[in-house]
Short mmCIF file of C-alpha atoms and ligand atoms in Angstrom, two decimals:
data_model
loop_
_atom_site.label_atom_id
_atom_site.label_comp_id
_atom_site.label_asym_id
_atom_site.label_seq_id
_atom_site.Cartn_x
_atom_site.Cartn_y
_atom_site.Cartn_z
CA UNK A 1240 36.53 35.75 43.86
CA UNK A 1241 34.73 32.86 42.98
CA UNK A 1242 35.03 30.55 45.85
CA UNK A 1243 32.99 27.96 46.69
CA UNK A 1244 29.85 29.07 48.51
CA UNK A 1245 29.15 25.74 50.24
CA UNK A 1246 31.77 25.61 52.64
CA UNK A 1247 32.08 28.93 53.43
CA UNK A 1248 28.18 29.26 54.00
CA UNK A 1249 28.37 26.32 56.81
CA UNK A 1250 30.02 28.77 59.06
CA UNK A 1251 27.37 30.88 58.86
CA UNK A 1252 25.31 28.01 59.90
CA UNK A 1253 27.43 27.46 62.93
CA UNK A 1254 27.54 30.96 64.21
CA UNK A 1255 26.41 31.29 67.67
CA UNK A 1256 23.06 32.42 67.96
CA UNK A 1257 22.99 35.46 69.83
CA UNK A 1258 22.87 39.10 69.25
CA UNK A 1259 25.69 40.79 69.25
CA UNK A 1260 26.78 44.39 68.71
CA UNK A 1261 27.15 45.55 65.20
CA UNK A 1262 30.61 47.00 64.09
CA UNK A 1263 30.85 49.83 62.00
CA UNK A 1264 34.25 49.25 60.48
CA UNK A 1265 34.40 45.91 58.67
CA UNK A 1266 37.56 44.19 57.65
CA UNK A 1267 38.74 45.82 54.33
CA UNK A 1268 41.32 44.41 51.74
CA UNK A 1269 43.46 47.14 50.19
CA UNK A 1270 41.88 49.35 47.69
CA UNK A 1271 43.27 50.74 44.87
CA UNK A 1272 43.49 54.01 46.76
CA UNK A 1273 45.75 52.06 49.39
CA UNK A 1274 47.73 50.13 46.79
CA UNK A 1275 51.01 51.28 45.63
CA UNK A 1276 50.40 50.24 42.23
CA UNK A 1277 47.11 51.98 42.04
CA UNK A 1278 48.79 54.95 40.63
CA UNK A 1279 50.19 52.97 37.64
CA UNK A 1280 46.46 52.03 36.89
CA UNK A 1281 45.47 55.35 35.91
CA UNK A 1282 48.55 56.04 33.44
CA UNK A 1283 47.29 57.15 30.02
CA UNK A 1284 47.18 54.65 27.19
CA UNK A 1285 49.02 55.30 23.96
CA UNK A 1286 46.52 57.06 21.66
CA UNK A 1287 46.17 54.11 19.33
CA UNK A 1288 45.50 51.56 22.06
CA UNK A 1289 42.35 50.57 23.92
CA UNK A 1290 41.65 47.58 26.28
CA UNK A 1291 38.83 45.33 25.47
CA UNK A 1292 37.55 43.46 28.65
CA UNK A 1293 35.62 40.33 27.42
CA UNK A 1294 33.17 38.93 29.97
CA UNK A 1295 31.28 35.47 30.00
CA UNK A 1296 29.20 33.31 32.25
CA UNK A 1297 31.25 30.22 33.10
CA UNK A 1298 29.81 26.76 33.28
CA UNK A 1299 28.20 27.17 36.47
CA UNK A 1300 25.81 29.78 35.29
CA UNK A 1301 25.91 31.92 37.66
CA UNK A 1302 29.91 33.31 38.10
CA UNK A 1303 31.58 35.37 35.37
CA UNK A 1304 34.97 35.27 33.78
CA UNK A 1305 36.80 37.87 32.02
CA UNK A 1306 40.09 38.21 29.88
CA UNK A 1307 41.63 41.49 28.36
CA UNK A 1308 43.11 41.93 25.00
CA UNK A 1309 44.48 45.20 23.75
CA UNK A 1310 43.15 46.43 20.47
CA UNK A 1311 44.58 48.85 18.13
CA UNK A 1312 41.22 50.46 16.67
CA UNK A 1313 37.89 51.40 17.87
CA UNK A 1314 35.10 48.98 16.37
CA UNK A 1315 33.32 50.98 13.98
CA UNK A 1316 29.79 51.28 13.04
CA UNK A 1317 27.72 52.67 10.23
CA UNK A 1318 26.46 56.06 10.23
CA UNK A 1319 22.84 55.52 10.17
CA UNK A 1320 22.66 53.14 13.14
CA UNK A 1321 21.03 55.72 15.72
CA UNK A 1322 18.54 56.71 13.09
CA UNK A 1323 17.34 53.34 12.65
CA UNK A 1324 16.80 52.77 16.43
CA UNK A 1325 15.02 55.99 16.88
CA UNK A 1326 12.68 55.27 14.50
CA UNK A 1327 11.74 52.03 15.98
CA UNK A 1328 10.64 53.57 19.45
CA UNK A 1329 8.30 55.86 20.54
CA UNK A 1330 8.48 59.72 20.71
CA UNK A 1331 9.82 60.04 24.28
CA UNK A 1332 12.46 57.45 24.17
CA UNK A 1333 13.44 58.95 20.84
CA UNK A 1334 14.26 62.04 22.32
CA UNK A 1335 16.07 60.48 25.03
CA UNK A 1336 18.37 58.58 22.72
CA UNK A 1337 18.66 62.02 20.93
CA UNK A 1338 19.89 63.76 24.03
CA UNK A 1339 22.22 60.59 24.52
CA UNK A 1340 23.67 60.85 21.34
CA UNK A 1341 24.37 64.54 21.63
CA UNK A 1342 26.11 64.12 24.94
CA UNK A 1343 27.75 61.19 23.72
CA UNK A 1344 29.18 63.27 20.62
CA UNK A 1345 30.43 65.84 23.03
CA UNK A 1346 32.42 63.39 25.42
CA UNK A 1347 35.81 63.46 24.18
CA UNK A 1348 36.52 59.63 24.54
CA UNK A 1349 32.95 58.48 23.99
CA UNK A 1350 31.78 57.73 20.33
CA UNK A 1351 28.40 57.49 20.20
CA UNK A 1352 28.15 53.92 19.39
CA UNK A 1353 29.04 52.86 22.72
CA UNK A 1354 25.57 53.11 24.39
CA UNK A 1355 24.18 49.72 24.59
CA UNK A 1356 20.66 51.97 23.75
CA UNK A 1357 22.36 51.66 20.19
CA UNK A 1358 22.94 47.88 20.49
CA UNK A 1359 19.80 46.64 19.88
CA UNK A 1360 19.76 46.10 16.12
CA UNK A 1361 22.82 44.13 16.49
CA UNK A 1362 21.06 41.30 18.30
CA UNK A 1363 18.86 41.00 14.93
CA UNK A 1364 21.76 40.70 12.85
CA UNK A 1365 23.39 38.40 15.23
CA UNK A 1366 20.50 36.01 15.43
CA UNK A 1367 20.04 36.16 11.54
CA UNK A 1368 23.76 35.11 11.54
CA UNK A 1369 23.35 32.27 13.90
CA UNK A 1370 20.57 31.13 11.86
CA UNK A 1371 22.55 30.43 8.91
CA UNK A 1372 25.30 29.14 10.80
CA UNK A 1373 27.54 31.25 9.65
CA UNK A 1374 28.42 32.66 12.92
CA UNK A 1375 32.05 33.48 12.68
CA UNK A 1376 30.70 36.46 10.46
CA UNK A 1377 29.70 39.75 12.45
CA UNK A 1378 27.17 42.21 12.06
CA UNK A 1379 29.05 45.75 10.77
CA UNK A 1380 28.73 46.94 14.20
CA UNK A 1381 30.81 44.32 16.02
CA UNK A 1382 32.60 42.87 13.04
CA UNK A 1383 35.77 44.50 14.20
CA UNK A 1384 36.03 42.87 17.60
CA UNK A 1385 37.86 39.71 17.54
CA UNK A 1386 36.23 36.22 18.58
CA UNK A 1387 38.29 35.16 21.46
CA UNK A 1388 39.01 31.78 22.66
CA UNK A 1389 39.36 30.47 26.01
CA UNK A 1390 40.13 27.21 27.94
CA UNK A 1391 36.63 25.58 28.59
CA UNK A 1392 37.87 23.20 30.71
CA UNK A 1393 39.42 25.68 33.39
CA UNK A 1394 35.78 26.85 33.38
CA UNK A 1395 33.39 23.87 33.80
CA UNK A 1396 32.48 24.47 30.02
CA UNK A 1397 34.17 21.43 28.45
CA UNK A 1398 34.89 17.88 29.46
CA UNK A 1399 38.14 17.77 27.58
CA UNK A 1400 41.56 18.86 28.69
CA UNK A 1401 42.40 22.30 27.09
CA UNK A 1402 39.32 22.66 25.08
CA UNK A 1403 39.51 25.86 23.03
CA UNK A 1404 36.08 27.49 23.32
CA UNK A 1405 35.18 30.53 21.57
CA UNK A 1406 33.80 34.19 23.03
CA UNK A 1407 31.57 35.96 20.67
CA UNK A 1408 30.85 39.88 21.14
CA UNK A 1409 27.39 40.69 22.00
CA UNK A 1410 27.31 44.03 23.76
CA UNK A 1411 29.55 46.90 24.29
CA UNK A 1412 30.08 48.87 27.28
CA UNK A 1413 32.18 51.86 28.29
CA UNK A 1414 35.06 50.75 30.76
CA UNK A 1415 35.14 52.30 34.16
CA UNK A 1416 37.72 50.24 35.36
CA UNK A 1417 40.29 51.04 32.39
CA UNK A 1418 38.45 54.02 31.32
CA UNK A 1419 39.74 56.45 28.54
CA UNK A 1420 38.58 54.47 25.07
CA UNK A 1421 38.56 50.92 26.86
CA UNK A 1422 35.40 48.96 26.63
CA UNK A 1423 33.67 46.06 28.25
CA UNK A 1424 32.47 43.45 25.92
CA UNK A 1425 29.74 41.04 26.84
CA UNK A 1426 30.11 38.05 25.16
CA UNK A 1427 28.49 34.51 25.01
CA UNK A 1428 30.11 31.16 24.68
CA UNK A 1429 30.44 28.62 21.82
CA UNK A 1430 32.03 25.02 21.88
CA UNK A 1431 34.65 23.62 19.80
CA UNK A 1432 32.15 22.68 17.11
CA UNK A 1433 30.58 26.25 17.40
CA UNK A 1434 27.73 25.29 19.02
CA UNK A 1435 26.09 27.24 21.86
CA UNK A 1436 27.66 25.97 25.34
CA UNK A 1437 25.22 24.34 28.17
CA UNK A 1438 25.09 27.75 29.87
CA UNK A 1439 24.77 29.96 26.83
CA UNK A 1440 21.27 30.86 27.40
CA UNK A 1441 21.54 34.04 25.54
CA UNK A 1442 20.81 32.60 22.28
CA UNK A 1443 17.39 31.30 23.28
CA UNK A 1444 16.37 34.19 24.44
CA UNK A 1445 17.60 36.58 21.60
CA UNK A 1446 15.59 34.14 19.44
CA UNK A 1447 12.40 34.79 21.47
CA UNK A 1448 12.97 38.82 21.66
CA UNK A 1449 13.57 38.38 17.92
CA UNK A 1450 10.18 36.80 17.36
CA UNK A 1451 8.31 39.67 19.29
CA UNK A 1452 10.39 42.82 18.83
CA UNK A 1453 7.30 44.69 17.50
CA UNK A 1454 5.80 44.21 20.93
CA UNK A 1455 8.63 46.17 22.34
CA UNK A 1456 9.18 44.26 25.50
CA UNK A 1457 11.07 46.08 28.04
CA UNK A 1458 12.35 44.74 31.08
CA UNK A 1459 13.62 46.29 34.73
CA UNK A 1460 15.35 44.07 37.55
CA UNK A 1461 15.88 44.84 40.87
CA UNK A 1462 19.18 43.10 42.03
CA UNK A 1463 19.14 42.19 45.42
CA UNK A 1464 22.33 40.91 47.48
CA UNK A 1465 24.11 40.55 50.38
CA UNK A 1466 27.98 42.10 50.73
CA UNK A 1467 30.25 39.65 52.61
CA UNK A 1468 33.56 40.30 53.92
CA UNK A 1469 36.07 38.00 52.18
CA UNK A 1470 37.90 37.07 55.20
CA UNK A 1471 35.23 35.17 56.85
CA UNK A 1472 32.20 35.28 54.73
CA UNK A 1473 30.20 36.75 57.47
CA UNK A 1474 27.63 39.83 56.14
CA UNK A 1475 29.86 43.18 56.19
CA UNK A 1476 28.96 45.05 59.50
CA UNK A 1477 27.82 42.01 61.25
CA UNK A 1478 28.77 41.24 64.96
CA UNK A 1479 32.18 39.31 65.29
CA UNK A 1480 29.99 36.88 67.20
CA UNK A 1481 26.09 36.04 66.65
CA UNK A 1482 23.75 37.96 64.62
CA UNK A 1483 22.69 41.50 64.59
CA UNK A 1484 19.69 42.59 66.36
CA UNK A 1485 16.34 42.07 64.21
CA UNK A 1486 15.19 45.37 63.56
CA UNK A 1487 13.44 47.47 60.95
CA UNK A 1488 15.89 49.91 61.02
CA UNK A 1489 18.03 48.76 58.13
CA UNK A 1490 15.93 48.84 54.98
CA UNK A 1491 16.88 52.38 53.44
CA UNK A 1492 18.97 53.27 56.51
CA UNK A 1493 21.37 56.01 57.19
CA UNK A 1494 24.05 55.90 59.88
CA UNK A 1495 27.00 53.94 60.60
CA UNK A 1496 25.07 51.24 63.00
CA UNK A 1497 22.43 49.96 60.33
CA UNK A 1498 24.18 50.62 57.00
CA UNK A 1499 27.23 48.95 55.47
CA UNK A 1500 29.44 49.18 52.36
CA UNK A 1501 27.43 52.18 50.98
CA UNK A 1502 30.84 53.85 49.39
CA UNK A 1503 30.99 50.18 47.66
CA UNK A 1504 27.59 50.49 46.19
CA UNK A 1505 27.74 54.28 45.19
CA UNK A 1506 30.79 53.69 43.45
CA UNK A 1507 29.35 50.88 41.40
CA UNK A 1508 26.29 53.12 40.74
CA UNK A 1509 28.62 55.63 39.29
CA UNK A 1510 30.53 53.02 37.19
CA UNK A 1511 27.17 51.55 35.89
CA UNK A 1512 26.10 54.99 34.79
CA UNK A 1513 29.42 55.85 33.10
CA UNK A 1514 29.66 52.37 31.40
CA UNK A 1515 26.36 53.16 29.74
CA UNK A 1516 24.30 50.62 31.91
CA UNK A 1517 20.52 52.07 32.60
CA UNK A 1518 20.72 51.99 36.11
CA UNK A 1519 17.86 53.48 37.68
CA UNK A 1520 18.26 53.35 41.48
CA UNK A 1521 19.93 51.85 44.39
CA UNK A 1522 18.80 51.32 48.11
CA UNK A 1523 19.55 49.84 51.29
CA UNK A 1524 17.51 46.73 51.61
CA UNK A 1525 16.03 45.01 54.87
CA UNK A 1526 18.76 42.54 56.00
CA UNK A 1527 21.67 44.44 57.28
CA UNK A 1528 24.24 44.57 54.65
CA UNK A 1529 21.79 43.86 52.05
CA UNK A 1530 21.31 46.05 49.10
CA UNK A 1531 19.54 46.33 45.79
CA UNK A 1532 20.20 48.25 42.77
CA UNK A 1533 17.59 48.50 39.79
CA UNK A 1534 18.71 48.13 36.16
CA UNK A 1535 16.12 49.20 33.24
CA UNK A 1536 13.90 49.26 31.71
CA UNK A 1537 16.28 47.56 28.89
CA UNK A 1538 14.76 46.27 25.72
CA UNK A 1539 14.37 42.36 25.18
CA UNK A 1540 17.84 40.29 25.42
CA UNK A 1541 19.68 43.54 26.41
CA UNK A 1542 18.03 43.30 29.92
CA UNK A 1543 20.27 40.19 30.14
CA UNK A 1544 23.16 41.81 29.10
CA UNK A 1545 22.95 44.80 31.08
CA UNK A 1546 22.42 43.08 34.55
CA UNK A 1547 25.16 40.59 33.90
CA UNK A 1548 27.64 43.40 33.28
CA UNK A 1549 26.40 45.41 35.91
CA UNK A 1550 27.14 42.38 38.00
CA UNK A 1551 30.58 42.19 36.71
CA UNK A 1552 31.01 45.58 37.63
CA UNK A 1553 30.09 45.23 41.00
CA UNK A 1554 32.47 42.07 41.42
CA UNK A 1555 35.83 43.93 40.15
CA UNK A 1556 35.18 46.86 42.76
CA UNK A 1557 34.26 44.20 45.42
CA UNK A 1558 37.21 42.33 44.72
CA UNK A 1559 39.43 45.49 44.84
CA UNK A 1560 37.68 45.96 48.29
CA UNK A 1561 38.08 42.53 50.09
CA UNK A 1562 34.34 42.11 49.80
CA UNK A 1563 32.32 39.08 48.55
CA UNK A 1564 28.98 39.92 46.68
CA UNK A 1565 26.59 36.97 47.51
CA UNK A 1566 23.55 36.75 45.48
CA UNK A 1567 22.45 33.37 46.75
CA UNK A 1568 18.83 33.48 47.36
CA UNK A 1569 18.95 32.61 50.82
CA UNK A 1570 22.19 33.16 52.07
CA UNK A 1571 21.47 33.32 55.80
CA UNK A 1572 18.93 30.91 57.19
CA UNK A 1573 15.80 32.65 58.75
CA UNK A 1574 17.08 36.05 57.62
CA UNK A 1575 15.70 37.96 54.51
CA UNK A 1576 16.34 36.18 51.27
CA UNK A 1577 17.47 38.08 47.97
CA UNK A 1578 15.40 38.09 44.80
CA UNK A 1579 15.88 39.85 41.65
CA UNK A 1580 12.13 41.04 40.71
CA UNK A 1581 11.68 41.34 37.19
CA UNK A 1582 9.56 44.31 35.80
CA UNK A 1583 7.79 43.62 32.50
CA UNK A 1584 5.95 45.41 30.05
CA UNK A 1585 4.83 45.24 26.23
CA UNK A 1586 3.64 48.25 24.07
CA UNK A 1587 0.08 47.50 24.74
CA UNK A 1588 0.71 47.14 28.67
CA UNK A 1589 1.78 50.42 28.49
CA UNK A 1590 -0.92 51.87 26.23
CA UNK A 1591 -4.36 53.21 27.59
CA UNK A 1592 -5.99 50.34 29.42
CA UNK A 1593 -2.81 48.20 29.14
CA UNK A 1594 -4.06 46.62 32.41
CA UNK A 1595 -6.12 44.17 30.44
CA UNK A 1596 -3.13 43.19 28.77
CA UNK A 1597 -1.47 42.91 32.15
CA UNK A 1598 -4.19 40.56 33.43
CA UNK A 1599 -4.03 38.29 30.50
CA UNK A 1600 0.05 37.75 30.89
CA UNK A 1601 -0.47 37.01 34.78
CA UNK A 1602 -3.27 34.49 33.94
CA UNK A 1603 -0.47 32.79 31.34
CA UNK A 1604 1.75 33.05 34.25
CA UNK A 1605 -0.45 31.05 36.55
CA UNK A 1606 -0.50 27.82 34.10
CA UNK A 1607 3.44 27.88 33.59
CA UNK A 1608 4.19 28.47 37.30
CA UNK A 1609 5.57 25.39 38.21
CA UNK A 1610 7.67 25.16 35.08
CA UNK A 1611 9.06 28.68 35.69
CA UNK A 1612 9.90 27.96 39.54
CA UNK A 1613 12.50 25.64 37.79
CA UNK A 1614 14.23 28.53 35.80
CA UNK A 1615 14.63 31.22 38.80
CA UNK A 1616 17.87 30.10 39.95
CA UNK A 1617 20.86 28.09 38.12
CA UNK A 1618 20.09 25.11 40.35
CA UNK A 1619 16.82 23.96 39.03
CA UNK A 1620 15.02 26.27 41.33
CA UNK A 1621 15.93 24.55 44.37
CA UNK A 1622 18.12 27.34 45.97
CA UNK A 1623 15.36 29.91 45.50
CA UNK A 1624 12.79 27.39 47.13
CA UNK A 1625 14.67 28.16 50.23
CA UNK A 1626 13.46 31.87 49.96
CA UNK A 1627 9.99 31.21 48.50
CA UNK A 1628 8.68 30.10 51.73
CA UNK A 1629 5.92 33.09 52.32
CA UNK A 1630 7.60 35.21 54.87
CA UNK A 1631 10.36 37.71 54.90
CA UNK A 1632 8.18 39.47 52.29
CA UNK A 1633 8.08 36.61 49.54
CA UNK A 1634 5.29 34.81 48.45
CA UNK A 1635 5.09 31.11 48.99
CA UNK A 1636 6.12 28.97 45.80
CA UNK A 1637 3.35 26.61 45.70
CA UNK A 1638 1.01 28.68 43.86
CA UNK A 1639 1.35 31.78 41.92
CA UNK A 1640 -0.68 34.54 43.41
CA UNK A 1641 -1.05 38.32 42.20
CA UNK A 1642 -2.40 41.44 43.68
CA UNK A 1643 -2.18 45.28 43.67
CA UNK A 1644 0.72 46.73 46.21
CA UNK A 1645 0.86 43.54 48.31
CA UNK A 1646 4.49 42.39 48.39
CA UNK A 1647 3.44 38.93 49.67
CA UNK A 1648 2.48 37.93 46.14
CA UNK A 1649 4.15 36.15 43.49
CA UNK A 1650 3.20 39.04 41.16
CA UNK A 1651 2.61 42.47 41.93
CA UNK A 1652 1.03 45.53 40.35
CA UNK A 1653 2.15 48.47 41.84
CA UNK A 1654 -0.80 50.99 43.02
CA UNK A 1655 0.21 53.44 40.74
CA UNK A 1656 -0.65 51.24 37.79
CA UNK A 1657 -3.43 50.07 38.95
CA UNK A 1658 -5.00 53.86 39.37
CA UNK A 1659 -3.72 54.64 35.68
CA UNK A 1660 -4.71 51.39 34.09
CA UNK A 1661 -1.60 50.83 32.29
CA UNK A 1662 2.36 50.03 32.97
CA UNK A 1663 3.72 47.15 34.03
CA UNK A 1664 3.77 44.27 36.29
CA UNK A 1665 6.52 43.04 38.56
CA UNK A 1666 7.26 39.19 38.81
CA UNK A 1667 8.72 38.56 42.38
CA UNK A 1668 9.86 34.96 41.96
CA UNK A 1669 13.14 34.97 40.41
CA UNK A 1670 16.22 34.54 42.69
CA UNK A 1671 19.07 36.96 43.37
CA UNK A 1672 21.37 34.71 41.20
CA UNK A 1673 18.76 33.71 38.13
CA UNK A 1674 20.04 34.19 34.85
CA UNK A 1675 18.19 37.13 33.24
CA UNK A 1676 18.51 35.75 30.00
CA UNK A 1677 16.58 32.88 31.06
CA UNK A 1678 13.86 34.54 32.94
CA UNK A 1679 13.32 37.13 30.07
CA UNK A 1680 13.14 34.28 27.88
CA UNK A 1681 10.42 32.65 29.94
CA UNK A 1682 8.25 35.69 30.36
CA UNK A 1683 8.64 36.39 26.65
CA UNK A 1684 7.54 32.47 25.48
CA UNK A 1685 4.71 32.51 28.28
CA UNK A 1686 3.11 36.05 27.83
CA UNK A 1687 4.12 37.26 24.27
CA UNK A 1688 4.76 34.39 22.42
CA UNK A 1689 1.97 31.93 23.98
CA UNK A 1690 4.54 28.75 23.51
P1 ADP B 2817 9.63 48.17 43.92
O1 ADP B 2817 8.59 49.12 44.08
O2 ADP B 2817 9.32 46.82 43.41
O3 ADP B 2817 10.83 48.54 44.91
P2 ADP B 2817 11.88 49.49 41.90
O4 ADP B 2817 11.83 51.10 42.15
O5 ADP B 2817 12.77 49.00 42.98
O6 ADP B 2817 10.50 48.98 42.40
O7 ADP B 2817 12.13 49.04 40.61
C1 ADP B 2817 11.32 49.34 39.55
C2 ADP B 2817 11.90 48.56 38.36
O8 ADP B 2817 10.69 48.71 37.43
C3 ADP B 2817 12.98 49.41 37.57
O9 ADP B 2817 14.24 48.10 37.60
C4 ADP B 2817 12.41 49.80 36.40
O10 ADP B 2817 13.59 49.83 35.26
C5 ADP B 2817 11.51 49.01 36.09
N1 ADP B 2817 10.52 49.68 35.11
C6 ADP B 2817 9.99 50.96 35.23
N2 ADP B 2817 9.11 50.74 34.38
C7 ADP B 2817 9.11 50.04 33.59
C8 ADP B 2817 8.38 49.66 32.55
N3 ADP B 2817 7.17 50.22 31.78
N4 ADP B 2817 8.48 47.90 32.07
C9 ADP B 2817 9.13 47.46 32.53
N5 ADP B 2817 10.02 47.66 33.82
C10 ADP B 2817 9.77 48.93 34.04
MN1 MN B 2818 13.00 47.50 44.64
MN1 MN B 2819 13.70 44.81 47.10
MN1 MN B 2820 10.33 44.91 43.65
#
């Protein structure tokens, strides 16, 4: 599933540069439906068992790993959890959370605390625990979930062989893969000395969020990606030889000659909703077989949890389908790159005349621009630099530009928001393979904490 992209990408570079006929039936691996073992997948679990899948970011900072554990209990939470959350939010969100709670309660398998909306105050407690170095102890909400260990030398997370590293549960989602009461658990990683590993960017992000919780920072991330056939790593539906026609028909396109992999992306959309990930939209992007889904708004550090878990679910579905998801910022030279636009607002920005706050934030981003560029992919910004070239609807990386509506800017303010003079702004710079914990952290520290 996580192969070396470099070798495979060369094949694309070497492709004959002529326009070929798009084929509508890309080669597919066996799906669970075709798979004779598929029927066992839906076997009900014993009443007293659930499967917890622990998911973590490995040493590359962009690939995920996971392992399963059978639990014989449901993680418990204190009764008053929802009231805490609901008091901390504005009227409308409180109402929504309440609706969600009722729905959850009605749901046969879903205890109300499985909603990620509920998990915010976990971070607070986790951070406090981490500050006291007593990180083996958990907040009430997650304390029942075991800390798991894994072999860090096999995940590029440890130099020593057979180094036992630790997975700390941070956020729980319903599991659309195993269903029933099973859960997906987003974790962060610690070394043998219980120190955060090099790619554990969640710690810093959670600390930044903790410092400005009262500002109610929200993040909505647009994840762009290409679907590749795992057989030959060519984009799905592309001609067997050469390139598809350059055309404006692909964006939000409908029809077998211009849209590829819709079944996979729609399945992913539903799985995210089922999981409790706040996915808000899906559209075909401008490149053939390029897609975008949007997450959010999520509060603070949970934006990272939500997006990483959405990425995980898509990888699992695609794996079962013989498709590889490429989140490289520029997978195909001279074609549309993939970004991860990060939409950001604070309470003040969403309030009357919040545009003033938005402008202040953008000014600060201008000073931090060069430093930020290095953070927008897990390769010191080098991969994303190939995307930030001032064409294909992305800004040039040299300087930060901002404007209303215009997509060629680094920062875009939606027309509606300019009209209403409040809302959020869109940072179009991060690459599709960025670590959202890093980007959220950078925006919080620059725009809110003035660091
Ligand atoms: P675009 O016009 O750039 O394509 P999209 O509709 O694809 O925008 O995505 C909009 C994103 O903005 C979504 O991820 C959504 O969650 C996010 N968003 C909406 N309102 C806010 C807000 N107040 N603060 C932060 N993000 C927001
Ligand atoms: Mn979008
Ligand atoms: Mn887009
Ligand atoms: Mn956008």
